[in-house]
Short mmCIF file of C-alpha atoms and ligand atoms in Angstrom, two decimals:
data_model
loop_
_atom_site.label_atom_id
_atom_site.label_comp_id
_atom_site.label_asym_id
_atom_site.label_seq_id
_atom_site.Cartn_x
_atom_site.Cartn_y
_atom_site.Cartn_z
CA MET A 1 -0.36 0.01 -0.20
CA LYS A 2 1.21 2.93 -1.28
CA VAL A 3 1.03 5.64 1.65
CA VAL A 4 2.02 9.57 2.06
CA GLY A 5 2.29 10.74 5.96
CA ILE A 6 2.17 14.37 6.50
CA ILE A 7 2.51 16.43 10.03
CA SER A 8 3.28 19.98 10.74
CA GLY A 9 4.60 19.84 14.23
CA THR A 10 4.64 22.55 17.11
CA SER A 11 7.11 24.46 15.61
CA PHE A 12 4.94 24.87 12.59
CA ASP A 13 7.66 25.93 10.29
CA ALA A 14 7.07 23.28 7.52
CA ILE A 15 4.35 20.44 6.53
CA GLU A 16 6.33 17.51 6.23
CA THR A 17 5.48 14.80 3.93
CA ALA A 18 6.54 11.04 3.34
CA ALA A 19 5.75 8.48 0.84
CA ALA A 20 5.93 5.02 1.87
CA ASP A 21 5.31 1.70 0.25
CA LEU A 22 4.25 -0.34 3.53
CA ARG A 23 3.28 -4.03 3.57
CA LEU A 24 2.41 -6.60 6.51
CA GLU A 25 4.91 -10.20 6.12
CA GLY A 26 4.59 -12.63 8.92
CA ASP A 27 5.51 -10.94 12.36
CA PHE A 28 7.11 -7.81 10.29
CA VAL A 29 5.74 -4.48 8.81
CA VAL A 30 8.00 -3.38 6.36
CA LEU A 31 8.56 0.08 5.07
CA ARG A 32 9.88 0.89 1.88
CA PRO A 33 10.67 4.59 1.76
CA LEU A 34 9.58 6.43 -1.53
CA GLY A 35 10.91 9.68 -0.19
CA ALA A 36 10.21 12.80 1.74
CA ARG A 37 9.60 16.36 1.18
CA GLY A 38 9.05 19.63 3.62
CA PHE A 39 6.84 22.24 2.17
CA PRO A 40 7.53 25.61 3.84
CA TYR A 41 4.09 27.39 5.56
CA ASP A 42 3.42 30.16 3.44
CA PRO A 43 4.19 33.06 5.53
CA GLN A 44 0.84 34.46 5.80
CA LEU A 45 -0.58 31.27 6.86
CA ARG A 46 2.08 30.34 9.49
CA ALA A 47 1.46 33.80 10.59
CA ALA A 48 -2.44 33.11 11.23
CA VAL A 49 -1.51 29.64 13.07
CA ALA A 50 0.85 31.84 15.05
CA ALA A 51 -1.83 34.51 16.53
CA ALA A 52 -4.26 31.34 16.98
CA LEU A 53 -1.92 29.72 19.36
CA PRO A 54 -1.70 29.61 22.96
CA PRO A 55 -0.80 31.94 24.85
CA ALA A 56 -3.41 33.58 22.45
CA THR A 57 -7.19 33.05 22.08
CA THR A 58 -9.02 32.32 18.85
CA SER A 59 -12.46 32.49 18.02
CA ALA A 60 -14.64 29.75 15.94
CA ALA A 61 -14.58 31.71 13.00
CA GLU A 62 -10.45 31.91 13.16
CA VAL A 63 -10.50 28.29 13.96
CA CYS A 64 -12.87 27.66 10.79
CA MET A 65 -10.91 29.52 8.41
CA LEU A 66 -7.69 27.67 9.59
CA ASP A 67 -9.10 24.32 9.41
CA THR A 68 -9.80 25.45 5.84
CA ARG A 69 -6.49 26.85 4.94
CA LEU A 70 -4.07 24.23 6.54
CA GLY A 71 -6.26 21.70 4.94
CA ARG A 72 -5.90 23.16 1.58
CA ALA A 73 -2.15 23.52 2.60
CA PHE A 74 -1.86 19.71 3.21
CA ALA A 75 -4.24 19.00 0.14
CA GLU A 76 -1.60 20.56 -2.08
CA ALA A 77 1.43 18.87 -0.53
CA ALA A 78 0.01 15.72 -0.30
CA ALA A 79 -1.03 15.72 -3.73
CA GLU A 80 2.40 16.45 -4.59
CA ALA A 81 4.04 13.90 -2.75
CA ALA A 82 1.62 11.43 -4.72
CA HIS A 83 2.96 12.86 -7.74
CA VAL A 84 6.37 12.79 -7.31
CA PHE A 85 7.11 9.73 -4.87
CA CYS A 86 3.63 7.27 -5.79
CA GLU A 87 3.78 7.92 -9.24
CA GLY A 88 0.65 10.42 -9.29
CA HIS A 89 -2.00 8.59 -6.66
CA ALA A 90 -1.92 7.65 -3.29
CA ASP A 91 -3.64 4.53 -1.66
CA LEU A 92 -4.03 6.38 1.48
CA VAL A 93 -2.59 10.10 2.69
CA VAL A 94 -2.07 10.54 6.80
CA SER A 95 -2.80 13.48 8.26
CA HIS A 96 -1.88 14.75 11.25
CA GLY A 97 -2.75 18.15 10.52
CA GLN A 98 -1.53 21.22 12.87
CA THR A 99 -2.01 21.29 16.61
CA ILE A 100 -3.96 23.67 18.03
CA PHE A 101 -4.54 22.98 21.20
CA HIS A 102 -3.61 20.05 23.42
CA TRP A 103 -5.25 20.28 26.68
CA VAL A 104 -3.70 18.74 29.58
CA GLU A 105 -4.53 19.57 33.51
CA GLY A 106 -2.63 17.88 36.08
CA ASP A 107 -0.97 14.67 34.74
CA SER A 108 -4.08 13.46 32.21
CA ALA A 109 -4.91 14.95 28.50
CA LEU A 110 -8.50 15.97 28.15
CA GLY A 111 -8.57 16.86 24.43
CA THR A 112 -6.51 17.83 21.78
CA LEU A 113 -6.80 19.54 18.66
CA GLN A 114 -5.41 19.10 15.40
CA LEU A 115 -6.64 21.43 12.35
CA GLY A 116 -6.06 20.84 8.48
CA GLN A 117 -9.94 19.76 7.14
CA PRO A 118 -8.99 16.05 5.42
CA ALA A 119 -12.41 16.72 3.23
CA TRP A 120 -9.66 19.15 1.31
CA ILE A 121 -7.42 16.27 1.46
CA ALA A 122 -9.80 13.78 0.49
CA SER A 123 -11.15 15.97 -2.41
CA ARG A 124 -7.52 17.48 -3.56
CA THR A 125 -5.77 13.70 -3.55
CA GLY A 126 -8.58 11.47 -4.37
CA SER A 127 -7.20 9.14 -1.49
CA PRO A 128 -8.44 7.52 1.39
CA VAL A 129 -7.63 9.67 4.12
CA VAL A 130 -7.10 8.78 7.96
CA SER A 131 -6.56 11.55 10.34
CA ASP A 132 -7.16 13.01 13.98
CA LEU A 133 -4.80 10.57 15.18
CA ARG A 134 -4.56 11.40 18.87
CA SER A 135 -8.02 11.57 19.83
CA ARG A 136 -8.63 8.28 20.22
CA ASP A 137 -5.74 7.85 22.46
CA ILE A 138 -7.02 10.26 24.91
CA ALA A 139 -10.59 8.66 24.78
CA ALA A 140 -8.71 5.41 25.94
CA GLY A 141 -7.04 7.58 28.96
CA GLY A 142 -3.73 8.44 26.92
CA HIS A 143 -2.24 11.30 26.64
CA GLY A 144 -2.30 11.48 22.48
CA ALA A 145 1.19 11.84 22.41
CA PRO A 146 3.88 10.69 21.76
CA LEU A 147 2.40 8.41 19.17
CA ALA A 148 5.24 8.30 17.13
CA SER A 149 6.42 5.44 19.45
CA ILE A 150 4.96 2.43 17.85
CA PHE A 151 7.81 3.22 14.93
CA ASP A 152 10.30 3.32 17.77
CA VAL A 153 8.52 0.60 19.42
CA LEU A 154 9.08 -1.78 16.65
CA LEU A 155 11.89 -0.48 15.09
CA LEU A 156 14.22 -0.50 17.81
CA GLY A 157 12.75 -3.26 19.89
CA SER A 158 14.21 -6.37 18.76
CA GLY A 159 17.95 -4.74 19.72
CA GLU A 160 20.25 -6.49 22.56
CA LYS A 161 20.12 -3.53 24.64
CA ARG A 162 17.81 -0.90 25.80
CA ARG A 163 17.76 2.24 23.42
CA ALA A 164 15.72 5.32 22.88
CA ALA A 165 14.39 7.61 20.32
CA LEU A 166 14.95 11.08 20.55
CA ASN A 167 13.00 13.22 18.57
CA LEU A 168 13.83 17.46 18.69
CA GLY A 169 11.09 19.15 17.24
CA GLY A 170 9.58 22.25 18.45
CA ILE A 171 9.23 19.77 21.73
CA ALA A 172 11.88 17.01 22.65
CA ASN A 173 10.48 13.38 23.59
CA LEU A 174 11.71 10.52 24.28
CA THR A 175 10.76 7.18 23.93
CA VAL A 176 12.64 4.63 25.69
CA VAL A 177 12.31 0.70 24.16
CA PRO A 178 13.72 -1.81 26.40
CA GLY A 179 15.59 -4.51 24.53
CA GLY A 180 16.60 -7.90 24.33
CA GLU A 181 14.90 -10.51 26.84
CA ALA A 182 13.89 -8.13 29.94
CA GLY A 183 10.25 -8.13 28.77
CA ASP A 184 9.56 -4.95 30.61
CA PRO A 185 7.48 -2.43 28.28
CA ALA A 186 8.31 0.46 26.80
CA PHE A 187 7.78 4.37 27.53
CA ALA A 188 7.64 7.59 26.60
CA PHE A 189 7.40 11.10 27.58
CA ASP A 190 7.80 14.93 26.36
CA VAL A 191 11.04 16.07 28.00
CA GLY A 192 10.17 19.60 27.83
CA PRO A 193 11.42 21.86 25.02
CA ALA A 194 13.38 21.55 22.28
CA ASN A 195 13.67 24.16 19.95
CA ALA A 196 10.24 26.14 21.27
CA LEU A 197 12.07 28.51 23.12
CA LEU A 198 15.12 28.52 21.27
CA ASP A 199 13.18 29.69 18.26
CA ALA A 200 10.48 31.79 20.50
CA ALA A 201 14.12 33.74 21.38
CA VAL A 202 15.46 34.16 18.23
CA GLU A 203 12.35 35.45 16.88
CA TYR A 204 12.19 37.96 19.40
CA LEU A 205 15.24 39.12 19.63
CA THR A 206 16.10 39.78 16.13
CA ASP A 207 12.44 41.44 15.41
CA GLY A 208 11.43 38.35 13.18
CA SER A 209 13.86 38.60 10.53
CA GLU A 210 14.90 35.13 11.50
CA THR A 211 12.44 32.09 13.15
CA TYR A 212 15.21 30.15 14.23
CA ASP A 213 19.48 29.54 15.64
CA HIS A 214 20.52 28.69 12.00
CA ASN A 215 22.77 25.97 12.65
CA GLY A 216 23.06 26.35 15.45
CA ARG A 217 25.39 29.58 14.92
CA ARG A 218 24.09 32.26 17.79
CA ALA A 219 24.30 29.30 20.39
CA ALA A 220 27.86 28.63 19.46
CA ARG A 221 28.87 32.32 19.52
CA GLY A 222 26.75 32.88 22.50
CA ASP A 223 27.72 31.90 26.59
CA ILE A 224 25.47 29.82 29.16
CA HIS A 225 24.04 32.08 31.48
CA GLU A 226 24.48 29.76 34.47
CA GLY A 227 21.72 31.65 36.69
CA LEU A 228 19.29 31.76 34.05
CA LEU A 229 20.06 28.02 33.20
CA SER A 230 19.34 26.75 37.09
CA SER A 231 15.84 29.16 37.44
CA LEU A 232 15.13 27.69 34.18
CA LEU A 233 16.09 23.92 34.94
CA GLU A 234 13.72 24.51 38.69
CA GLU A 235 10.48 24.13 36.30
CA PRO A 236 8.30 21.23 38.20
CA TYR A 237 7.40 19.85 34.62
CA TYR A 238 10.91 17.87 34.59
CA LYS A 239 10.37 16.23 37.71
CA LEU A 240 7.06 14.64 36.59
CA GLY A 241 7.13 11.27 36.31
CA PRO A 242 6.71 9.73 32.34
CA PRO A 243 3.74 9.38 31.19
CA LYS A 244 3.44 13.49 30.63
CA SER A 245 3.32 15.62 27.60
CA THR A 246 3.48 19.84 27.62
CA GLY A 247 3.51 21.97 24.86
CA LYS A 248 3.65 25.73 24.03
CA GLU A 249 0.66 25.67 26.06
CA LEU A 250 3.65 26.25 28.99
CA PHE A 251 6.73 26.62 27.02
CA ASN A 252 6.41 29.43 25.40
CA LEU A 253 7.82 33.23 24.97
CA SER A 254 6.20 34.77 28.27
CA TYR A 255 6.99 31.64 29.92
CA LEU A 256 10.83 32.43 29.53
CA MET A 257 10.72 36.75 29.72
CA GLU A 258 9.47 35.79 33.13
CA ARG A 259 12.23 33.69 33.95
CA LEU A 260 14.61 35.98 32.52
CA ALA A 261 13.40 39.22 33.98
CA PRO A 262 15.24 38.70 37.24
CA PHE A 263 18.32 38.49 35.32
CA GLY A 264 17.80 41.75 33.34
CA ASP A 265 18.77 41.97 29.52
CA LEU A 266 20.72 38.79 27.26
CA GLY A 267 21.94 39.28 24.00
CA ALA A 268 20.35 37.13 21.89
CA ASP A 269 23.34 35.05 21.17
CA ASP A 270 23.43 33.91 25.26
CA LEU A 271 20.38 33.19 25.49
CA ALA A 272 20.40 31.11 21.84
CA ALA A 273 23.37 29.38 24.03
CA THR A 274 21.41 29.14 27.63
CA VAL A 275 18.30 27.79 25.81
CA THR A 276 20.23 25.05 23.65
CA ALA A 277 21.91 24.10 27.06
CA LEU A 278 18.51 23.79 28.45
CA THR A 279 17.35 21.48 26.10
CA ALA A 280 20.79 19.29 26.15
CA ARG A 281 20.24 19.28 29.96
CA THR A 282 17.09 17.99 30.42
CA VAL A 283 17.26 15.57 27.70
CA ALA A 284 21.20 13.89 29.09
CA ASP A 285 19.13 13.87 32.21
CA ALA A 286 16.71 12.19 31.40
CA LEU A 287 18.90 9.85 29.21
CA GLU A 288 20.83 9.93 32.60
CA ARG A 289 18.33 8.79 34.95
CA TYR A 290 16.70 5.94 32.39
CA ASP A 291 20.29 4.47 31.87
CA VAL A 292 20.08 4.92 28.07
CA PRO A 293 23.03 3.70 26.34
CA GLU A 294 22.11 4.68 22.92
CA VAL A 295 20.04 7.10 21.65
CA VAL A 296 18.21 7.55 18.26
CA ALA A 297 17.60 11.14 17.49
CA SER A 298 15.22 12.69 14.88
CA GLY A 299 13.70 16.03 14.10
CA GLY A 300 14.67 19.48 13.06
CA GLY A 301 17.26 19.72 15.99
CA THR A 302 19.06 17.45 14.85
CA SER A 303 20.11 19.81 12.38
CA ASN A 304 21.86 22.31 15.33
CA PRO A 305 25.32 21.20 15.51
CA THR A 306 25.41 23.02 18.83
CA LEU A 307 22.60 21.55 20.54
CA MET A 308 23.88 17.50 19.19
CA GLY A 309 27.45 18.74 20.55
CA MET A 310 26.15 20.18 24.03
CA LEU A 311 24.04 16.74 24.27
CA GLU A 312 27.06 14.59 23.43
CA GLU A 313 28.92 16.53 25.86
CA ASP A 314 25.57 16.12 28.50
CA ALA A 315 25.10 12.90 27.91
CA PRO A 316 28.86 10.82 27.41
CA LYS A 317 27.13 7.36 28.50
CA ALA A 318 24.99 7.65 25.69
CA ARG A 319 25.69 6.39 21.71
CA LEU A 320 23.84 10.10 20.12
CA ARG A 321 22.92 8.26 16.39
CA THR A 322 20.40 9.82 14.10
CA ILE A 323 17.55 8.12 11.98
CA GLU A 324 19.52 9.01 8.91
CA ASP A 325 21.27 5.67 9.64
CA TRP A 326 18.42 3.47 8.94
CA GLY A 327 17.54 5.24 5.91
CA ILE A 328 15.03 7.92 6.67
CA PRO A 329 15.75 11.34 6.59
CA SER A 330 15.95 13.39 10.44
CA GLY A 331 13.06 15.57 9.59
CA ALA A 332 10.91 13.26 8.33
CA LYS A 333 10.55 10.42 10.49
CA GLU A 334 7.38 11.51 12.05
CA ALA A 335 5.59 12.18 8.78
CA TYR A 336 6.73 8.22 8.42
CA ALA A 337 5.66 7.09 11.63
CA PHE A 338 2.18 8.44 10.35
CA ALA A 339 2.18 6.68 7.59
CA LEU A 340 2.70 3.97 9.17
CA MET A 341 -0.32 4.62 11.93
CA GLY A 342 -2.42 5.18 9.09
CA PHE A 343 -1.57 1.97 7.38
CA LEU A 344 -2.24 0.10 10.47
CA THR A 345 -5.08 1.58 10.87
CA MET A 346 -6.95 0.26 7.78
CA HIS A 347 -5.56 -3.07 8.56
CA GLY A 348 -7.41 -2.50 11.81
CA LEU A 349 -4.19 -2.94 14.13
CA PRO A 350 -3.91 -0.41 16.88
CA ALA A 351 -1.42 2.17 16.54
CA ASN A 352 -1.24 3.72 20.07
CA VAL A 353 1.85 2.25 22.71
CA PRO A 354 -0.20 2.58 26.03
CA SER A 355 2.67 1.72 27.59
CA CYS A 356 3.88 5.06 25.89
CA THR A 357 0.52 7.01 25.92
CA GLY A 358 -0.68 6.09 29.25
CA ALA A 359 -4.36 4.42 27.47
CA HIS A 360 -5.74 2.26 29.29
CA SER A 361 -5.87 -0.49 25.94
CA ALA A 362 -4.46 0.00 22.63
CA VAL A 363 -6.89 0.91 20.08
CA VAL A 364 -7.32 1.79 16.33
CA LEU A 365 -6.22 5.41 15.97
CA GLY A 366 -8.11 7.91 13.89
CA SER A 367 -11.23 8.66 11.86
CA ILE A 368 -11.34 7.97 7.77
CA THR A 369 -12.61 9.99 5.29
CA PRO A 370 -13.21 8.34 1.70
CA GLY A 371 -11.49 9.18 -0.93
CA ARG A 372 -12.97 9.31 -4.85
CA GLU A 373 -13.71 5.83 -5.42
CA PRO A 374 -16.17 3.99 -2.47
CA LEU A 375 -13.85 3.21 0.65
CA VAL A 376 -12.31 0.00 0.36
CA LEU A 377 -10.30 -1.64 3.28
CA PRO A 378 -8.06 -4.18 3.40
CA ASP A 379 -8.96 -7.37 4.98
CA PRO A 380 -8.69 -7.05 8.93
CA ALA A 381 -4.72 -7.94 9.45
CA THR A 382 -4.82 -11.49 11.92
CA ARG A 383 -1.87 -10.41 14.27
CA ALA A 384 -0.22 -7.29 14.62
CA PRO A 385 3.56 -7.06 13.76
CA GLY A 386 5.81 -6.94 16.38
CA HIS A 387 8.75 -5.29 14.29
CA LEU A 388 9.38 -2.62 11.95
CA ARG A 389 11.86 -3.22 9.02
CA ILE A 390 13.06 -0.74 6.39
CA GLU A 391 13.54 -1.63 3.31
CA ALA A 392 16.57 -0.18 1.11
CA ALA A 393 15.85 3.31 0.29
CA VAL A 394 14.74 3.81 -3.15
CA CYS A 395 14.15 7.54 -2.69
CA LYS A 396 13.72 9.56 -5.59
CA GLU A 397 15.08 13.06 -4.94
CA PRO A 398 12.26 15.84 -5.63
N1 ADP B 401 19.44 24.06 10.17
C1 ADP B 401 19.26 24.04 11.49
N2 ADP B 401 19.35 24.74 12.33
C2 ADP B 401 19.05 25.06 13.34
N3 ADP B 401 18.01 24.25 13.64
C3 ADP B 401 17.09 23.91 13.00
C4 ADP B 401 17.95 23.93 11.42
N4 ADP B 401 16.55 22.76 10.66
C5 ADP B 401 15.79 23.19 11.80
N5 ADP B 401 15.43 23.73 12.95
C6 ADP B 401 15.02 23.42 13.77
O1 ADP B 401 13.86 22.47 14.12
C7 ADP B 401 12.69 22.98 13.85
C8 ADP B 401 11.85 22.17 13.56
O2 ADP B 401 12.00 21.10 13.69
P1 ADP B 401 10.60 19.84 13.83
O3 ADP B 401 11.28 18.87 13.73
O4 ADP B 401 10.50 20.26 12.08
O5 ADP B 401 9.55 20.30 14.49
P2 ADP B 401 8.26 20.45 14.46
O6 ADP B 401 7.87 18.87 14.71
O7 ADP B 401 8.02 20.95 15.92
O8 ADP B 401 7.39 21.38 13.84
C9 ADP B 401 12.65 24.50 13.85
O9 ADP B 401 11.66 25.61 14.14
C10 ADP B 401 14.21 24.58 14.05
O10 ADP B 401 14.36 25.01 15.11
MG1 MG B 402 8.57 20.85 12.04
#
């Protein structure tokens, strides 16, 4: 089944698409990557998303308009990916959508809202669409995140030793996968901000002329402000046990400005260095706490050599790799993971990992919007795959 996965994360920097040919084979689900491509958001749409995100408030009218505009943008991206990587037609499109609000109270998630009306995607591509994957996990008592854990558990679970997958998006999240005969369940949690505070700081201090610390240059030039770093590390969220999830509802510009206030003004480079160090330190603490000898990183943060360098320094006991070692571009991992989830949904298979999201049971995720043809589902699979194999990539360069 040729599947296009689409996601825009909490950084809302780009629409990431990835196409894969997926099949079930005994105990394996086999993923052959067909190609991946990121489509930068139209600046006006990006600004509209930013204006609607917490801590800002919005209206039902704005939400409706954004749902449509995002749906149309995802539809174009999906159509282009299907055109370039699937000879024009995908059997399935899986759309994560753009998270506008993730409702967490205390230690539970109560709701989540991803916009990007799937009707536009089905209409433009003619393919059936699986969307709204997080809600069903929340309805099953989970956090609705991290959902990419299914990819990590199936891919990394067969190793001899404990490994972890680390995604460095707006938020850093970690899935710890026990290896060998351990028999322990995998667990996962959002560690804290990866790029969320860094992007916010750079955007603010450059008056919007830069939206992120390109190649970590500012952080590399700056000095870490130890006082501010200690203050940031006192955040109670870091002390909560898994499962836990967070987002820009907490880690946003006003959060950073409040903690910065007692220390006066810091230059952009020093602030970048300090919040980069915050990510490295909190991730390294988590790796140390759970005794992880090998970590497989993905997400936009892997393109920041200053962050990756600090992480290596702060976590000397963990071997740091990236998902590129498996033939998956770092920025496309989550799009591939969602392609996998939607594929499982079409086969009647659960795609949440209850031990990772905190759900009380494994459930089939998402809602299905039919494509141009009558909806025909494959026969339900008789057993869930235990492993993910990534076949040699035959990626087409766009
Ligand atoms: N070349 C780069 N140098 C530094 N940071 C980068 C680079 N490329 C991407 N990033 C960071 O990665 C972020 C996007 O990562 P991504 O995995 O797409 O996160 P999300 O899933 O939240 O959208 C950007 O906002 C930026 O902070
Ligand atoms: Mg992104």
